[in-house]
Tab-separated table of C-alpha atoms and ligand atoms in Angstrom:
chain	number	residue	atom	x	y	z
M	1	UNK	CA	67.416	-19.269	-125.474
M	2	UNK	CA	64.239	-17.807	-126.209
M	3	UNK	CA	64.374	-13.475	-126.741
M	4	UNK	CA	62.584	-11.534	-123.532
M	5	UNK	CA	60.982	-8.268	-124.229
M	6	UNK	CA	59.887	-5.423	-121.439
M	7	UNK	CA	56.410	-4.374	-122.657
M	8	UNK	CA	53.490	-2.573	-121.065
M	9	UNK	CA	49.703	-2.985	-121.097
M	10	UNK	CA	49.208	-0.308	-123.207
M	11	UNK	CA	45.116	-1.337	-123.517
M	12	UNK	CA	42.759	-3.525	-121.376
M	13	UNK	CA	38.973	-4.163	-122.720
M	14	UNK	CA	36.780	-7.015	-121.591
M	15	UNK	CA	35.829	-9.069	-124.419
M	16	UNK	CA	33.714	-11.486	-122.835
M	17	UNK	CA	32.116	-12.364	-119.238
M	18	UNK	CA	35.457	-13.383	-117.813
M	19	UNK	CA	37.551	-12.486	-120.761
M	20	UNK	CA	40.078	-9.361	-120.765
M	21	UNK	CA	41.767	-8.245	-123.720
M	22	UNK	CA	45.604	-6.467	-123.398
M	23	UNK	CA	47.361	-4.367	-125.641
M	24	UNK	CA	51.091	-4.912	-125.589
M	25	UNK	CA	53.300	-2.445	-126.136
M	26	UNK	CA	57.042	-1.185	-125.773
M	27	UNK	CA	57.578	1.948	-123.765
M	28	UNK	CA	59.293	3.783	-126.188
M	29	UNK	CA	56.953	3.019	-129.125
M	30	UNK	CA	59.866	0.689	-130.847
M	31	UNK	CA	58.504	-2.114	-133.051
M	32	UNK	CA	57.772	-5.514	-131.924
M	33	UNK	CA	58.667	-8.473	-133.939
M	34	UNK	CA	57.112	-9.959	-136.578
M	35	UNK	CA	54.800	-12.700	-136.405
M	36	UNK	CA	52.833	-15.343	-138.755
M	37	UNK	CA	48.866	-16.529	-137.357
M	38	UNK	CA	48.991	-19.086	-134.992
M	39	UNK	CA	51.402	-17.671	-132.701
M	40	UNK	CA	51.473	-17.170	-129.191
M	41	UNK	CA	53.958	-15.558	-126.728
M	42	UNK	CA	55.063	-16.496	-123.339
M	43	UNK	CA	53.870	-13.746	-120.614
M	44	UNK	CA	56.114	-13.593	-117.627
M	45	UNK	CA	54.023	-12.821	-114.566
M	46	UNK	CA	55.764	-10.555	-111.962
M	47	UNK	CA	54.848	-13.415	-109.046
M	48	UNK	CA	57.214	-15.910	-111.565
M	49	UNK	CA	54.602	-18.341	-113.068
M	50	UNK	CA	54.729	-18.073	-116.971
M	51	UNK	CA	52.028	-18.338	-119.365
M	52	UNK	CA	50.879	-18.681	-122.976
M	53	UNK	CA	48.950	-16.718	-124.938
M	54	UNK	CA	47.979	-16.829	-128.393
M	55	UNK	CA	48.438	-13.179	-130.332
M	56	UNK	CA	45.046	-12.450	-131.617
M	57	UNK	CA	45.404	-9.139	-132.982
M	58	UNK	CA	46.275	-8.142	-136.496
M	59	UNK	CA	49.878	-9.436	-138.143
M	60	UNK	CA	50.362	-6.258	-140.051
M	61	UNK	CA	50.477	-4.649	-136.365
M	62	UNK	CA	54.422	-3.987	-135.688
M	63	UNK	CA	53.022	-1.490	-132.631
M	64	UNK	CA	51.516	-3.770	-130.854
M	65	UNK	CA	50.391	-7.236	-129.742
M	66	UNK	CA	46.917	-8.436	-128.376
M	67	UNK	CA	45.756	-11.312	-126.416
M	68	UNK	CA	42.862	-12.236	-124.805
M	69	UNK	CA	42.824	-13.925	-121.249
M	70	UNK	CA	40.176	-16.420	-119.614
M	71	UNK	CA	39.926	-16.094	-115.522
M	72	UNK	CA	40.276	-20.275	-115.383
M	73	UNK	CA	38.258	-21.348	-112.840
M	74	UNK	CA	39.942	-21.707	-110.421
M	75	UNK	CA	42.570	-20.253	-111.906
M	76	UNK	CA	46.593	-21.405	-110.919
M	77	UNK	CA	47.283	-18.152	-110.171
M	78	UNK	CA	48.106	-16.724	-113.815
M	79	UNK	CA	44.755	-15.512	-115.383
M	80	UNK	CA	44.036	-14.567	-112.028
M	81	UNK	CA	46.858	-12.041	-111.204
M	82	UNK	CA	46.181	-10.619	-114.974
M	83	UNK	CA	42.306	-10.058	-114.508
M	84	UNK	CA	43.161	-8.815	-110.895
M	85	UNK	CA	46.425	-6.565	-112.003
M	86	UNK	CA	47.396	-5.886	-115.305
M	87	UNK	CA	46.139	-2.404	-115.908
M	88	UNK	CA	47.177	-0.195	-118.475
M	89	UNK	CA	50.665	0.990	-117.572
M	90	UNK	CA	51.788	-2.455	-115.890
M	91	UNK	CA	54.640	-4.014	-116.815
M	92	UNK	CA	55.696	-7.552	-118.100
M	93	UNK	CA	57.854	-9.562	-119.466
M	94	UNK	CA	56.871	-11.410	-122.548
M	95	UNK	CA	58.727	-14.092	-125.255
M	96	UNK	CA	59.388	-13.739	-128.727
M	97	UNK	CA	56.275	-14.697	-130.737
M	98	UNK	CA	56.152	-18.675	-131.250
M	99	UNK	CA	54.155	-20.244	-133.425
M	100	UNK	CA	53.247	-24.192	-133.459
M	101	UNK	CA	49.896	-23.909	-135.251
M	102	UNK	CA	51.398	-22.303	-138.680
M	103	UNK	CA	48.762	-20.932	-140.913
M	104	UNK	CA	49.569	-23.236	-143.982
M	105	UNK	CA	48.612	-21.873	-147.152
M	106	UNK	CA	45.090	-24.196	-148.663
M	107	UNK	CA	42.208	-23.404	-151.486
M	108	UNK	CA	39.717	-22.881	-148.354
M	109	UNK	CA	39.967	-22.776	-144.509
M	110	UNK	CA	37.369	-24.477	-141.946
M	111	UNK	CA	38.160	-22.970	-138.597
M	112	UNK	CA	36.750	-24.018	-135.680
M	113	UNK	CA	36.706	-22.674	-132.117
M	114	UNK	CA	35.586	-23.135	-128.896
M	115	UNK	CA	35.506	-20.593	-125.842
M	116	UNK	CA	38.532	-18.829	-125.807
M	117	UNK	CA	39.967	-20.653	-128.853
M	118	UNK	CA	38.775	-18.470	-131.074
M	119	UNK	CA	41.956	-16.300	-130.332
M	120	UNK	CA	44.614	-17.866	-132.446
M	121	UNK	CA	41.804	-17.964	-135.173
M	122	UNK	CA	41.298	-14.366	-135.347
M	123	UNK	CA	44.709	-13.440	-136.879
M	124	UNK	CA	44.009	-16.711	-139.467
M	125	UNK	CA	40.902	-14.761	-140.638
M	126	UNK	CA	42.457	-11.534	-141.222
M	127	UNK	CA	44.998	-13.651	-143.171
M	128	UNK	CA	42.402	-15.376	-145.204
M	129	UNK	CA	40.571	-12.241	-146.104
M	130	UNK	CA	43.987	-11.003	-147.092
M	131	UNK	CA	44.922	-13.773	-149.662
M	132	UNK	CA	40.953	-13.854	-150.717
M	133	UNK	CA	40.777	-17.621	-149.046
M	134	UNK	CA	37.368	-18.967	-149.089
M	135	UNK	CA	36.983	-19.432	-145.422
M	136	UNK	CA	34.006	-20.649	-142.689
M	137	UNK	CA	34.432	-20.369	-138.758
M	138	UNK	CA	32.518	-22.546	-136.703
M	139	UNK	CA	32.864	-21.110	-133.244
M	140	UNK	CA	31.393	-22.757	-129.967
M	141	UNK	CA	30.316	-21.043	-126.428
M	142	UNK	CA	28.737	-21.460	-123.505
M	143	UNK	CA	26.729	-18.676	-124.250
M	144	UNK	CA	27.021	-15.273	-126.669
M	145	UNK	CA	28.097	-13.188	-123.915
M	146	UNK	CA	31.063	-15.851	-123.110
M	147	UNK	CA	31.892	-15.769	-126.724
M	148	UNK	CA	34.560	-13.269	-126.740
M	149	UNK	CA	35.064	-11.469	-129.990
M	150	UNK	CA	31.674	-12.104	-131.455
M	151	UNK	CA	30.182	-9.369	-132.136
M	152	UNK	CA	33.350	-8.410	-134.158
M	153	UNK	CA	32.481	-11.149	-136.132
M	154	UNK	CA	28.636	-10.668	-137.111
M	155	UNK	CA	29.844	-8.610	-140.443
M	156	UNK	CA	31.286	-11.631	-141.907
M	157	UNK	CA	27.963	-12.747	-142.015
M	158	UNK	CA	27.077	-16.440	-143.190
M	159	UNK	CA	30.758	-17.451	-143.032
M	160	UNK	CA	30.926	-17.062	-139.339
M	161	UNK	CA	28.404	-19.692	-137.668
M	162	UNK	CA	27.988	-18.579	-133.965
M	163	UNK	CA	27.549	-21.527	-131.750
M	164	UNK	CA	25.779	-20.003	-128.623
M	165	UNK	CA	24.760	-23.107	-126.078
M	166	UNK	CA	25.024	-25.462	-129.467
M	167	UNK	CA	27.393	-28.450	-129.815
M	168	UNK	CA	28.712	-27.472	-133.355
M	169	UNK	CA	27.248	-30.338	-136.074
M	170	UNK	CA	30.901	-31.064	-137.133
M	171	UNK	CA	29.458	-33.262	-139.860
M	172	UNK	CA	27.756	-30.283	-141.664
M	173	UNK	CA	30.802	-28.056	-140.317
M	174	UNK	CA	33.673	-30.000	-141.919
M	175	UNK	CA	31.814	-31.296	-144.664
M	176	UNK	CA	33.199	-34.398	-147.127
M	177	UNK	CA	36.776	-34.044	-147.706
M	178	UNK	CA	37.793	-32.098	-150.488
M	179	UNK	CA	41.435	-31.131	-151.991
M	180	UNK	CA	43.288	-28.290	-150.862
M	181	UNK	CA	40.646	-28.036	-147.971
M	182	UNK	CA	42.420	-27.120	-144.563
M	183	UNK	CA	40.939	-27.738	-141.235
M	184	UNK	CA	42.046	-25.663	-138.200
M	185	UNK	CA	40.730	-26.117	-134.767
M	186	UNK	CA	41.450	-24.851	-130.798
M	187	UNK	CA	39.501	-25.292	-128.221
M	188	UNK	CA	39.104	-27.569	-125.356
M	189	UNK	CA	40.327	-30.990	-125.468
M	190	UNK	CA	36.505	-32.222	-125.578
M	191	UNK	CA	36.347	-30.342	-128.962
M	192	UNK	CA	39.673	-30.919	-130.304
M	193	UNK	CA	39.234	-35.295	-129.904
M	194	UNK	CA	35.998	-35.161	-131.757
M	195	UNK	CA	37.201	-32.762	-134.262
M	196	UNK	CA	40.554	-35.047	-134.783
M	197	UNK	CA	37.400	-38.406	-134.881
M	198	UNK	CA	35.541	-36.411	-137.590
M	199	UNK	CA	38.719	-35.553	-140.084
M	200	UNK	CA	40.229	-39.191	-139.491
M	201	UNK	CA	39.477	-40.669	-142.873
M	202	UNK	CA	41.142	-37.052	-144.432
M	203	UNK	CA	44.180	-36.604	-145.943
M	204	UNK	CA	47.016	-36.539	-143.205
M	205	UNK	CA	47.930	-32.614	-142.984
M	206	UNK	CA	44.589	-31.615	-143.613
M	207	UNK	CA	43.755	-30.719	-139.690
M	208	UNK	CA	45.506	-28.429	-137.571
M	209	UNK	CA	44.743	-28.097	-133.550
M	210	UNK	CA	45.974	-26.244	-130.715
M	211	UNK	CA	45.995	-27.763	-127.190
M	212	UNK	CA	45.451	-25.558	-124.489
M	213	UNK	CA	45.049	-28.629	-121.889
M	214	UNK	CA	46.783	-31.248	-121.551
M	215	UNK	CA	46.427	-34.895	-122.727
M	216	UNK	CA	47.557	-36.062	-119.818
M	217	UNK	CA	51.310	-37.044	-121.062
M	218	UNK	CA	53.111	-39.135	-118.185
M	219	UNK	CA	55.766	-36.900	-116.152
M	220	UNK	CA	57.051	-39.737	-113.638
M	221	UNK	CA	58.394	-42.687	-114.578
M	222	UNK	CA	59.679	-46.304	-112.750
M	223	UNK	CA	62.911	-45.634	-112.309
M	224	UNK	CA	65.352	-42.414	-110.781
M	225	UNK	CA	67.663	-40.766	-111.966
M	226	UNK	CA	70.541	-38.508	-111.427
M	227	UNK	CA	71.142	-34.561	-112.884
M	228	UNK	CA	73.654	-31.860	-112.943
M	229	UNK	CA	72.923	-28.822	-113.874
M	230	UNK	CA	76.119	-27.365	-115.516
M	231	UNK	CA	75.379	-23.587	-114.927
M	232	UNK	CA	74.338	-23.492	-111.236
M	233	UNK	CA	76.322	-26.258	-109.950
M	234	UNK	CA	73.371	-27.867	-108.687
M	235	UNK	CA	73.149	-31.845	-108.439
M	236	UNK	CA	69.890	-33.090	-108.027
M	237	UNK	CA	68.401	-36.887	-107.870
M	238	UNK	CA	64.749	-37.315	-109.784
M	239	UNK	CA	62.870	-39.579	-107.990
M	240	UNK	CA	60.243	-42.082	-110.127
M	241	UNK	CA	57.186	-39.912	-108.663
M	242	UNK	CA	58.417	-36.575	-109.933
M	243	UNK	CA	60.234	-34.808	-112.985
M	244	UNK	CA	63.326	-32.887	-113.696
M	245	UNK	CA	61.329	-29.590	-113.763
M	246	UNK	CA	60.196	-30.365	-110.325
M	247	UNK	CA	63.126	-31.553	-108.853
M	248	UNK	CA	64.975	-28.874	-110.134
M	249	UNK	CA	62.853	-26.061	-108.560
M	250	UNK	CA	62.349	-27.925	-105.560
M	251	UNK	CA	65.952	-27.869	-105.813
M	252	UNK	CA	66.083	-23.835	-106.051
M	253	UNK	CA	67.111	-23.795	-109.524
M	254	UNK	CA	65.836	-21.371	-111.815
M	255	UNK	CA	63.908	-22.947	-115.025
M	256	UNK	CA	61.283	-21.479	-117.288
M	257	UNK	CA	58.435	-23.541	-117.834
M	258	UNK	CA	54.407	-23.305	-119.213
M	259	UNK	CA	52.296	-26.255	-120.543
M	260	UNK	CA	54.416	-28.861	-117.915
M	261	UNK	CA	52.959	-31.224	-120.382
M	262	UNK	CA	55.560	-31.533	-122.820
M	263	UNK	CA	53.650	-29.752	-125.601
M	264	UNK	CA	54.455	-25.864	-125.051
M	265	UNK	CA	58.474	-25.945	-125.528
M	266	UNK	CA	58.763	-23.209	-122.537
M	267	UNK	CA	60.866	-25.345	-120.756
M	268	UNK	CA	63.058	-26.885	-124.088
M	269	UNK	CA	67.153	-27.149	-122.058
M	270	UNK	CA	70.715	-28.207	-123.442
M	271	UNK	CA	71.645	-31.435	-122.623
M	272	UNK	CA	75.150	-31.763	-122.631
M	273	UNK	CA	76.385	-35.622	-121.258
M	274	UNK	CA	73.694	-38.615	-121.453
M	275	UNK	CA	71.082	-40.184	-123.592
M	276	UNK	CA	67.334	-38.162	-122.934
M	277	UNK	CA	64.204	-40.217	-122.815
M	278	UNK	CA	62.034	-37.905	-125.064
M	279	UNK	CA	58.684	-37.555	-123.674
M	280	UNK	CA	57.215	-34.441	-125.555
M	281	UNK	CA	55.079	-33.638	-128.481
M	282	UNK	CA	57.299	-30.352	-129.322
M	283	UNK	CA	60.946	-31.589	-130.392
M	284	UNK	CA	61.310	-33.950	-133.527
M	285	UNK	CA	62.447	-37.077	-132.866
M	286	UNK	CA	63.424	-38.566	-135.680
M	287	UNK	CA	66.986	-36.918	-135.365
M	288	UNK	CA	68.971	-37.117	-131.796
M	289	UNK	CA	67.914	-33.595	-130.528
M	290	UNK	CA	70.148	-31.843	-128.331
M	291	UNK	CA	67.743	-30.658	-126.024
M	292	UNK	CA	65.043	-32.008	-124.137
M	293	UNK	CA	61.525	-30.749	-122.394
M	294	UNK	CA	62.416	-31.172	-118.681
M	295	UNK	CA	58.941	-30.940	-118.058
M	296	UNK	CA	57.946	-34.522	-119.029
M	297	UNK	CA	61.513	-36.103	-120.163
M	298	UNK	CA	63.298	-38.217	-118.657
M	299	UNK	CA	66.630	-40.382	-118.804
M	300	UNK	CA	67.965	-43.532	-120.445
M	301	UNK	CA	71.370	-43.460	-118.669
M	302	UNK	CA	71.911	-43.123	-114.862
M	303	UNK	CA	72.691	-39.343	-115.222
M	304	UNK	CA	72.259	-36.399	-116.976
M	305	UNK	CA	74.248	-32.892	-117.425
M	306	UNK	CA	71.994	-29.913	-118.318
M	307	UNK	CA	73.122	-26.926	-119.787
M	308	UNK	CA	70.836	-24.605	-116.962
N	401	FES	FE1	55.729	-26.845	-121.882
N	401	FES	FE2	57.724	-28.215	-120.846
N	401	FES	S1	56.662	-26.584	-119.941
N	401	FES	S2	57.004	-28.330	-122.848
């Protein structure tokens, strides 16, 4: 089970035409836990949807955490409520840091970024800067005043190439392929597929990406299935057109979830009788995981018991 913590916007700046920035903090001042670059937490809206954020404030930071938030347009409701609500003093419910874009230690760094992909990035800098990693950021926008975090970035000077209205040249970004060089890239899926085209002939481990949007990763499937759900009592069927996350809360059962594309882990559950069909990109596979991402799995066997 993931850990929950109460914290409270303890800052709000915009960062960006339609970007806000929030300061987390505890009420009583007690430290948060630590966390690596890369990671992001879950935020718990008060009107139940949950959300991911990447922490883009500074590691070293036990006080507080900071993370930047896009209005989507349109917006399901999250980004939304925060731009609309979340003022300093208001409350929420947020995860443990996670982190499935680890900052691997290399004998240089290529970031790139686009929009509001920059934010797991920032954190990888300070990091860089730290160690005295030769590092270059290649960071995309619409245009400079979309580009949240810019400005704080002009001091790096030549390192930081600000991409204002400008497809980055990924060719001159990422170069030829050198040892020890690490790639590391979020941004929208647009970005992150030509990035992934560009670094193909690399060494395998050599690029790292974040996915904010999905890739479209199948949540239905051809045949039903049955589920219990050990906890609440609850027995629900899951029809081909839907999945268990769906079922379940059309069922009224309570189940966290984020990404509901099988890449997030928000909604990893126990699975205590029957054989999963694993359709994620978060678990490994190559063992027989006891879990499984209700989100997009499904089920080899007529039924399922779930530990929820
Ligand atoms: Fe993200 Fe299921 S909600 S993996």
């Amino acid at each position: 089970m993931i850990s929950k913590y109460s914290v409270t916007v303890a800052g709000r700046e915009t960062v960006a035409a339609g970007v806000v920035a929030l300061t987390l903090a505890t009420a009583d001042g007690s430290e948060l836990p630590r966390w690596r670059p890369g990671a992001h937490i879950d935020v718990t809206l008060p009107t139940g949807p949950t959300r991911q954020y990447s922490l883009c404030g500074d590691p070293a930071d036990r006080s507080s955490w900071r993370i930047a938030v896009l209005l989507e347009q349109p917006s399901r409701g999250g980004s939304a409520w925060i731009h609309d609500h979340a003022t300093v003093g208001t409350p929420l419910t947020v995860s443990a840091p996670r982190n499935l874009f680890e900052l691997e230690p290399a004998k240089s760094y290529v970031f790139v970024a686009g929009g509001v992909g920059i934010t797991p990035l920032l954190p990888m800098i300070t990091d860089a800067e730290r160690t005295g990693t030769p590092w270059a950021l290649w960071y995309g926008g619409r245009s400079r005043s979309s580009m949240a975090f810019a400005d704080d970035l002009v001091p790096f000077g030549d390192r930081v190439h600000l991409m204002a209205g400008e497809r980055i040249p990924l060719s001159e970004a990422l170069g030829t392929p050198g040892d020890g060089v690490a790639v590391y890239c979020c941004g929208p899926e647009s970005m992150i597929s030509a990035v992934e085209a560009a670094c193909d002939a690399w060494q395998p481990g050599t690029l790292h990406v974040e996915r904010f949007v999905s890739d479209g990763a199948p949540v239905t499937g051809s045949t039903g299935f049955d589920v219990h759900c050990a906890q609440s009592g609850v027995d629900v069927r899951v029809e081909e057109g839907t999945s268990v996350l769906d079922a379940l809360l059309a069922a009224g059962v309570e189940a966290d979830y984020s990404c509901t594309q099988g890449f997030c882990g928000t909604c990893e559950t126990p699975v205590l009788e029957g054989v999963p069909d694993h359709r994620d990109e978060y678990l490994d596979h190559s063992g027989t995981p006891d879990t499984m991402m209700i989100c997009v799995s499904r089920s080899r066997c007529p039924k399922l018991v779930l530990d929820i």
